[in-house]
Tab-separated table of C-alpha atoms and ligand atoms in Angstrom:
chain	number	residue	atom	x	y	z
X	330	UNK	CA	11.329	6.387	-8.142
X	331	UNK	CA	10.207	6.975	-4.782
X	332	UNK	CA	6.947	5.121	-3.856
X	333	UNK	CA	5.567	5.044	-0.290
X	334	UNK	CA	5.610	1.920	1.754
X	335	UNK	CA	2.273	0.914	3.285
X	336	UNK	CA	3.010	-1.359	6.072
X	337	UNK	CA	0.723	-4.506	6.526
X	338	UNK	CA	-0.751	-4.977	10.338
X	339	UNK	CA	-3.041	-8.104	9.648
X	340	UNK	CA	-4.934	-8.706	13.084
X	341	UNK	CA	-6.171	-11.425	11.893
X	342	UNK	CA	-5.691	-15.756	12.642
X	343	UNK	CA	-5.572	-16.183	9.457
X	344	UNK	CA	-4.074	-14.209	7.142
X	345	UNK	CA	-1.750	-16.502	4.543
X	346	UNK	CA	1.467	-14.963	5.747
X	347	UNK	CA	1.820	-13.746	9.293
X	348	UNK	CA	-1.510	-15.502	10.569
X	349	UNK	CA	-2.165	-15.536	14.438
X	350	UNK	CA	1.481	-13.265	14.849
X	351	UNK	CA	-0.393	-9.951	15.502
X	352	UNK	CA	-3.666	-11.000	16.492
X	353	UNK	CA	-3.825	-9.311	20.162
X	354	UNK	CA	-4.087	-5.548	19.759
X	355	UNK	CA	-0.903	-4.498	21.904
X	356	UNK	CA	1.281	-7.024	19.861
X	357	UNK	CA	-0.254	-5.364	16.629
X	358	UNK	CA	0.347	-2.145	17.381
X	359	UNK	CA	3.515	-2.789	18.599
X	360	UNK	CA	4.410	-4.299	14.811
X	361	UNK	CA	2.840	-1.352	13.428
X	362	UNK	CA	5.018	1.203	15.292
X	363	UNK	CA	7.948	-1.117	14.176
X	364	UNK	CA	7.095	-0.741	10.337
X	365	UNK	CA	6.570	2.960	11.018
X	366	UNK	CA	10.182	3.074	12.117
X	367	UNK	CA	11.218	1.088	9.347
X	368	UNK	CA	10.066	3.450	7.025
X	369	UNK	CA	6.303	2.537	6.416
X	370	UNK	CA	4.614	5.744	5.446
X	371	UNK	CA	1.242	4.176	5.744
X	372	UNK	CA	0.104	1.435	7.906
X	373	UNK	CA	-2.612	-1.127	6.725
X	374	UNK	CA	-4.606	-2.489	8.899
X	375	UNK	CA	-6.588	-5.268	8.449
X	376	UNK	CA	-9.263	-7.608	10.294
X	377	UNK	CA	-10.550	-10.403	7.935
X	378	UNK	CA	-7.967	-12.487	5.556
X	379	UNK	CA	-8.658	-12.431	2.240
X	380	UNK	CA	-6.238	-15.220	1.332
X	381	UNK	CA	-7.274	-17.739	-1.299
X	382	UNK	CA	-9.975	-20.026	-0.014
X	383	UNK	CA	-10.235	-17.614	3.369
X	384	UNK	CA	-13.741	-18.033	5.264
X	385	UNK	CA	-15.394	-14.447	6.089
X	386	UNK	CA	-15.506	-13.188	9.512
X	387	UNK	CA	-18.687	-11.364	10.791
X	388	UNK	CA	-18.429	-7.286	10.761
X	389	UNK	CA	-18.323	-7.198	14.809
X	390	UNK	CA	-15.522	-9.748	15.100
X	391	UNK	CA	-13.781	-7.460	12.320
X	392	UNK	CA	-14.416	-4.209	14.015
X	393	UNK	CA	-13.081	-5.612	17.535
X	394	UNK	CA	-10.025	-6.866	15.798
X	395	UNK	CA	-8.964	-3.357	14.085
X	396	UNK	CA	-10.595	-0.638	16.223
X	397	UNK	CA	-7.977	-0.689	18.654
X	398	UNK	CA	-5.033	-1.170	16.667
X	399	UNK	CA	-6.251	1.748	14.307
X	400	UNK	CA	-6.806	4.242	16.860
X	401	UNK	CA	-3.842	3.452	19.035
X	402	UNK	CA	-1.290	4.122	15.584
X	403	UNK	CA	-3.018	7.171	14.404
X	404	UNK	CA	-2.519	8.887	18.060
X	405	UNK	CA	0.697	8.697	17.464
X	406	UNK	CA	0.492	10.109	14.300
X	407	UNK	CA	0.699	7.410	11.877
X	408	UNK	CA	-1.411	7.735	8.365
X	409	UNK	CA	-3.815	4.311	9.166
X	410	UNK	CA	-5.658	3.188	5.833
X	411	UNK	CA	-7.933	0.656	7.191
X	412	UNK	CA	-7.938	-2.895	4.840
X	413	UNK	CA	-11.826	-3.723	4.976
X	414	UNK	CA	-14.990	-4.175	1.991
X	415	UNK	CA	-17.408	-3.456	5.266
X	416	UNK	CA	-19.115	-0.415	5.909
X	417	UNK	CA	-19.402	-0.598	9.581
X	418	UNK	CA	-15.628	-1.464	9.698
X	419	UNK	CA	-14.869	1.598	7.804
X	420	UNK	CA	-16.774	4.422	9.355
X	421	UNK	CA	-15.543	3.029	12.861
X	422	UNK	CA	-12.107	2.702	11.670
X	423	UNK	CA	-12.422	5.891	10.318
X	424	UNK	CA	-13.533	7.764	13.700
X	425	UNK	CA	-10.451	5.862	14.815
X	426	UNK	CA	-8.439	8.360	13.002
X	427	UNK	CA	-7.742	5.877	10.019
X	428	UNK	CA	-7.244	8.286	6.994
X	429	UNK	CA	-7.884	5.957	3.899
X	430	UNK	CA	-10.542	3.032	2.967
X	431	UNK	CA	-8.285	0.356	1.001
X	432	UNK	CA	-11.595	-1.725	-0.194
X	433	UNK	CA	-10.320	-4.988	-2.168
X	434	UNK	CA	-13.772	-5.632	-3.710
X	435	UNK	CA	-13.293	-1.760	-4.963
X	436	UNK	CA	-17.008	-0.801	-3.735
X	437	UNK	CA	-18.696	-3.792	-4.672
X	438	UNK	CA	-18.638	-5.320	-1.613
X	439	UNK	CA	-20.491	-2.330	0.244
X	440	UNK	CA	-21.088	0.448	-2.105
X	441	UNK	CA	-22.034	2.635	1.129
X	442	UNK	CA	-18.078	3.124	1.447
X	443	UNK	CA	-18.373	5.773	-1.134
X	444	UNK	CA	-20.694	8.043	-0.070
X	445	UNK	CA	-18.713	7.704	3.734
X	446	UNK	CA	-15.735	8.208	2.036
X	447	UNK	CA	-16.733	11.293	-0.102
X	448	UNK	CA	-18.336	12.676	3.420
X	449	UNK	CA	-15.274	12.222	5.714
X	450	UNK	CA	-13.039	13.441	2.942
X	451	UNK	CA	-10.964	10.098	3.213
X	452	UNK	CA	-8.893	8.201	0.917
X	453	UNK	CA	-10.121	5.180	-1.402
X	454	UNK	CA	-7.951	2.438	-2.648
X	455	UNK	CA	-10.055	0.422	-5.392
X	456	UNK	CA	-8.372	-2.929	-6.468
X	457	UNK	CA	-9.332	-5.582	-8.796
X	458	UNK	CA	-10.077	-8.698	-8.406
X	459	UNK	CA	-11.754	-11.680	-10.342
X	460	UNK	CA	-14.269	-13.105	-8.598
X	461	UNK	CA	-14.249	-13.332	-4.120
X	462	UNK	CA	-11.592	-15.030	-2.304
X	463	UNK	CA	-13.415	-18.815	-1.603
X	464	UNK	CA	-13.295	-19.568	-5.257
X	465	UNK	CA	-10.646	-17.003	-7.242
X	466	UNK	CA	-8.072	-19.377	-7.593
X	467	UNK	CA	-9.974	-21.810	-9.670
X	468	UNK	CA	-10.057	-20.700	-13.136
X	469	UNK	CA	-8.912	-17.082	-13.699
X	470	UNK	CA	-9.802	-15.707	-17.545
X	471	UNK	CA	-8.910	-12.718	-19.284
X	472	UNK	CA	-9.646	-11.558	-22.288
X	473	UNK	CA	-6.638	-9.096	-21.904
X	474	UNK	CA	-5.686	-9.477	-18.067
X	475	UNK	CA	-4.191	-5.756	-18.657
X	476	UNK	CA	-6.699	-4.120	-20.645
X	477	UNK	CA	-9.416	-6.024	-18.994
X	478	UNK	CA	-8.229	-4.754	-15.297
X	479	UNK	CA	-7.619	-1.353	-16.901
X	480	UNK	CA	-10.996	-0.745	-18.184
X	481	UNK	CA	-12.226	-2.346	-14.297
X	482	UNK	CA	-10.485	0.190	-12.451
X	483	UNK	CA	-11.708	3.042	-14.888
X	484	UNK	CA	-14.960	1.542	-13.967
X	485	UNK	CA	-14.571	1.952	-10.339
X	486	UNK	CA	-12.858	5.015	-10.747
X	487	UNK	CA	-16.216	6.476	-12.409
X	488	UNK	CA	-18.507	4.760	-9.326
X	489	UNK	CA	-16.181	6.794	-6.759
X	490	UNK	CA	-16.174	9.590	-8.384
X	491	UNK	CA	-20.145	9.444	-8.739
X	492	UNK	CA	-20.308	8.854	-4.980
X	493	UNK	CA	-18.971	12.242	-4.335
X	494	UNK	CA	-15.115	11.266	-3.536
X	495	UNK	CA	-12.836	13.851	-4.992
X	496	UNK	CA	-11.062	11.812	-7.717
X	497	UNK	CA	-7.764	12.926	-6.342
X	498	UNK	CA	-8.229	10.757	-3.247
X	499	UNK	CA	-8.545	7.587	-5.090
X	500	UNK	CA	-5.504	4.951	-5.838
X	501	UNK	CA	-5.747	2.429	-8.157
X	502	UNK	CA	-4.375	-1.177	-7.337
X	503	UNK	CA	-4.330	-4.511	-10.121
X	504	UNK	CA	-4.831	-6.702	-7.219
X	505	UNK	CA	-2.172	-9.227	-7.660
X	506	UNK	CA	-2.536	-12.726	-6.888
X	507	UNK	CA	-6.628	-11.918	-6.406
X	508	UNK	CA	-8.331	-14.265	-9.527
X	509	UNK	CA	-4.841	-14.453	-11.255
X	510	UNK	CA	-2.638	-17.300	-12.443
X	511	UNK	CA	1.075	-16.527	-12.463
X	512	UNK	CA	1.209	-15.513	-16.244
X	513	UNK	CA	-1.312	-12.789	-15.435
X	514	UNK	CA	0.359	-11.926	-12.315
X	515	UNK	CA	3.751	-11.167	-14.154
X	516	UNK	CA	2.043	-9.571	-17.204
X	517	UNK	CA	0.339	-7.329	-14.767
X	518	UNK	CA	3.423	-5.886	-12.808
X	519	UNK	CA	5.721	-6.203	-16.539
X	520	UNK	CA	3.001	-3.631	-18.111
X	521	UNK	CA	1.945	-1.439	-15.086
X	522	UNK	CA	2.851	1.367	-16.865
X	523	UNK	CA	-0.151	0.884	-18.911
X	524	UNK	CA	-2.251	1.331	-15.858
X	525	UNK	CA	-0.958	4.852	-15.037
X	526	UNK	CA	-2.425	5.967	-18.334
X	527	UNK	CA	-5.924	5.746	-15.619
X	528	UNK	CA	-4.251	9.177	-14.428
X	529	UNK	CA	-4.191	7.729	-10.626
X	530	UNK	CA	-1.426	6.403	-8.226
X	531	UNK	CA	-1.019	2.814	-8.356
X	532	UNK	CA	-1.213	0.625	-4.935
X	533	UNK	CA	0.981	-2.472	-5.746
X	534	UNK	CA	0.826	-5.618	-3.017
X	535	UNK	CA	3.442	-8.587	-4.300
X	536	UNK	CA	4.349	-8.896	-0.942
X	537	UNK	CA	5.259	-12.571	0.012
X	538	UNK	CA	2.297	-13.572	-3.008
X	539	UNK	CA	2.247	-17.139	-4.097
X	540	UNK	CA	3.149	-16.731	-7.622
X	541	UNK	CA	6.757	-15.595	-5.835
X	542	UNK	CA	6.728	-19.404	-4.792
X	543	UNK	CA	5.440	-20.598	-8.048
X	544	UNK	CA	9.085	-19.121	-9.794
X	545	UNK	CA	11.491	-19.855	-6.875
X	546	UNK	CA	9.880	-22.730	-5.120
X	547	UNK	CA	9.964	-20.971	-1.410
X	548	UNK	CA	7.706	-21.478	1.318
X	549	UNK	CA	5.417	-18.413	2.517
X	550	UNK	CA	7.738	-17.206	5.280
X	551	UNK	CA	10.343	-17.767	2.582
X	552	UNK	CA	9.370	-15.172	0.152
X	553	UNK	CA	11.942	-12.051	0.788
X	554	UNK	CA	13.762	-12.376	-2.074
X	555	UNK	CA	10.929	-12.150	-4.701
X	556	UNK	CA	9.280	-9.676	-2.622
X	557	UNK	CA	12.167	-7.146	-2.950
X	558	UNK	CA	12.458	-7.822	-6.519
X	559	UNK	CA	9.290	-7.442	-7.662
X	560	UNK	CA	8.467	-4.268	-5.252
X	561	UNK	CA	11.198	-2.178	-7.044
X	562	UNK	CA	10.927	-3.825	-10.542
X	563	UNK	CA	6.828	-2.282	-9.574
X	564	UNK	CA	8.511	1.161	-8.298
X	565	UNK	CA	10.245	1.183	-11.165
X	566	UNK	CA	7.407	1.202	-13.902
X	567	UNK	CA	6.183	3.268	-12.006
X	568	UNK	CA	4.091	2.674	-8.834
X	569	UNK	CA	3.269	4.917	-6.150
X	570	UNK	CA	2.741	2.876	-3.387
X	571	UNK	CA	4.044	-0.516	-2.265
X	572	UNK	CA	2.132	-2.667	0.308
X	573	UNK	CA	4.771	-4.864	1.958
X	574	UNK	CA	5.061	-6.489	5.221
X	575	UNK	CA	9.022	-6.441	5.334
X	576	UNK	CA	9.575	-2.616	5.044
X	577	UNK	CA	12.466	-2.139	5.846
X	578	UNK	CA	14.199	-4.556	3.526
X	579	UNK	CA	12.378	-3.001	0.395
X	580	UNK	CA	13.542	0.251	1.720
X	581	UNK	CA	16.810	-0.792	1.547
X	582	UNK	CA	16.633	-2.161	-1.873
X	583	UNK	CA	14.612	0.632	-3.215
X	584	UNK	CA	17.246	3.300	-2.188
X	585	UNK	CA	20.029	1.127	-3.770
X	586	UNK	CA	17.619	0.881	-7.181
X	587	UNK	CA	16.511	4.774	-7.074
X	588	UNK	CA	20.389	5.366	-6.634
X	589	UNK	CA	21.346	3.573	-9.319
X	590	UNK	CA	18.889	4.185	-12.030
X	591	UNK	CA	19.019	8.152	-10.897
B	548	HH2	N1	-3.263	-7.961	-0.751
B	548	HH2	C1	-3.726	-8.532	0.377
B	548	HH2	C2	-4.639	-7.847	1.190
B	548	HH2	N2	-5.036	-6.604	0.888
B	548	HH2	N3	-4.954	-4.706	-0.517
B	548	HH2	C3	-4.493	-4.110	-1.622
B	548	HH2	N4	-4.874	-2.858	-1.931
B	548	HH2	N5	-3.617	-4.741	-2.474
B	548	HH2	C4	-3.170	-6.009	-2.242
B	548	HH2	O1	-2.392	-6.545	-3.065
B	548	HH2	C5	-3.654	-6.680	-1.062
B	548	HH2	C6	-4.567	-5.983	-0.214
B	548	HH2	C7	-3.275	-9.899	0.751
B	548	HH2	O2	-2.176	-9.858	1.612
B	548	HH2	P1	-2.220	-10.040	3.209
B	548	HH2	O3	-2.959	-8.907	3.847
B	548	HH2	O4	-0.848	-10.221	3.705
B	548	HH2	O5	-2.952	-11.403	3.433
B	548	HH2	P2	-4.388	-11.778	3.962
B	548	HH2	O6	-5.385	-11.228	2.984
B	548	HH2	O7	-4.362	-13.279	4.018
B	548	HH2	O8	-4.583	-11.134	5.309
């Protein structure tokens, strides 16, 4: 049990937890470099909120927001995955030195990422999600929420693949809290070890997630203890990669798990 961390860098006003904190680039990468030293592995960084509800921002605004932060942290030699479902973001992000594409609309938002992908020889992540972040939260249905997510990401797997990325670059994430109620949510990260059966490393983002409020009552800038828990209860069945914004805590608590269950 011993997943990466991918630090969040949200430059964004808006984002649900950290909103406004990191919007100006040098205070950004400054948070970055901190999450790097706290053990982040990977730092995501993203321009446009996708909270619940969360207007879209227009692919310039998006592209001034992470440009700078991405190529300032890969200089000094930080793996950047870039969080955007825009082309233009991507491929500049990408000439920023960002290494990986983590798409949240998994390629349906701009199919184009593929094919720039597959050509720069970066990294994918492809996540699920029911419906687009305006509307959701309003009624989330699932046959299955397991099976049907499974047989998604398989899906999206296939449309990567067919783009001409090598299938070993692409990570698969269940998108928690994205078209979910809190039932799905903890069915989801109880039977993620059905998920690995897709033969792909799993990207798993509780991180400070509603549904953590929904069972302990806390406020959003409350949310550390869930977080921990439910980032190594994920490591533990068996995912490769946690996005968190408090890295170094989960660190802690992962090495004290990984210790302890050998
Ligand atoms: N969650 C968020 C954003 N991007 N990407 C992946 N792959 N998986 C996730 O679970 C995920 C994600 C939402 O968290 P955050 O970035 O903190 O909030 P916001 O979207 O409001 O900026």
């Amino acid at each position: 049990m011993n997943p990466k961390l991918m630090g969040v860098v949200n430059v964004t006003p808006d984002s649900f937890s950290d909103g406004g904190l990191y919007l100006d680039a040098q205070v950004a990468i400054a948070h970055g470099e901190e999450l790097g030293r706290d053990g982040a592995e990977i730092l995501d960084v993203g321009g446009e909120s996708t909270r619940p509800g969360a207007e879209p921002v227009s692919a310039e605004e998006e592209r001034g927001r992470v440009e700078p932060v991405v190529r300032a942290l890969a200089a000094v030699g930080h793996t950047v995955s870039v969080d955007t479902s825009k082309l233009s973001v991507a491929k500049a992000a990408l000439d920023a030195g960002a290494q990986i594409v983590n798409d949240v609309t998994a390629l349906r938002g701009d199919p184009d990422i593929g094919p720039l992908c597959a050509e720069r020889g970066a990294g994918l992540v492809l996540m699920h999600m029911q419906g687009d972040p305006r509307t959701m939260q309003e009624a989330p249905a699932y046959d299955d929420v397991v099976d049907d997510v499974k047989a998604f990401l398989a899906e999206r797997l296939e449309v990567a693949v067919g783009a001409g990325i090598d299938g070993e670059r692409v990570w698969l994430d269940p998108g928690i809290g994205f078209g979910k109620t809190l039932e799905h949510n903890l069915e989801l990260l109880r039977r993620l070890g059905e998920l690995r059966e897709l033969g792909r490393p799993l990207v798993v983002g509780t991180s400070r997630k509603s549904f953590i409020g929904k069972l302990d009552g806390s406020a959003v800038d409350d949310r550390l203890g869930g977080t921990v828990a439910s980032s190594v209860l994920a490591a533990a069945e068996g995912a490769a990669v946690l996005r968190v914004h408090d890295v170094a805590e989960v660190r802690e608590a992962l090495a004290v798990a990984d210790a302890i269950l050998g």
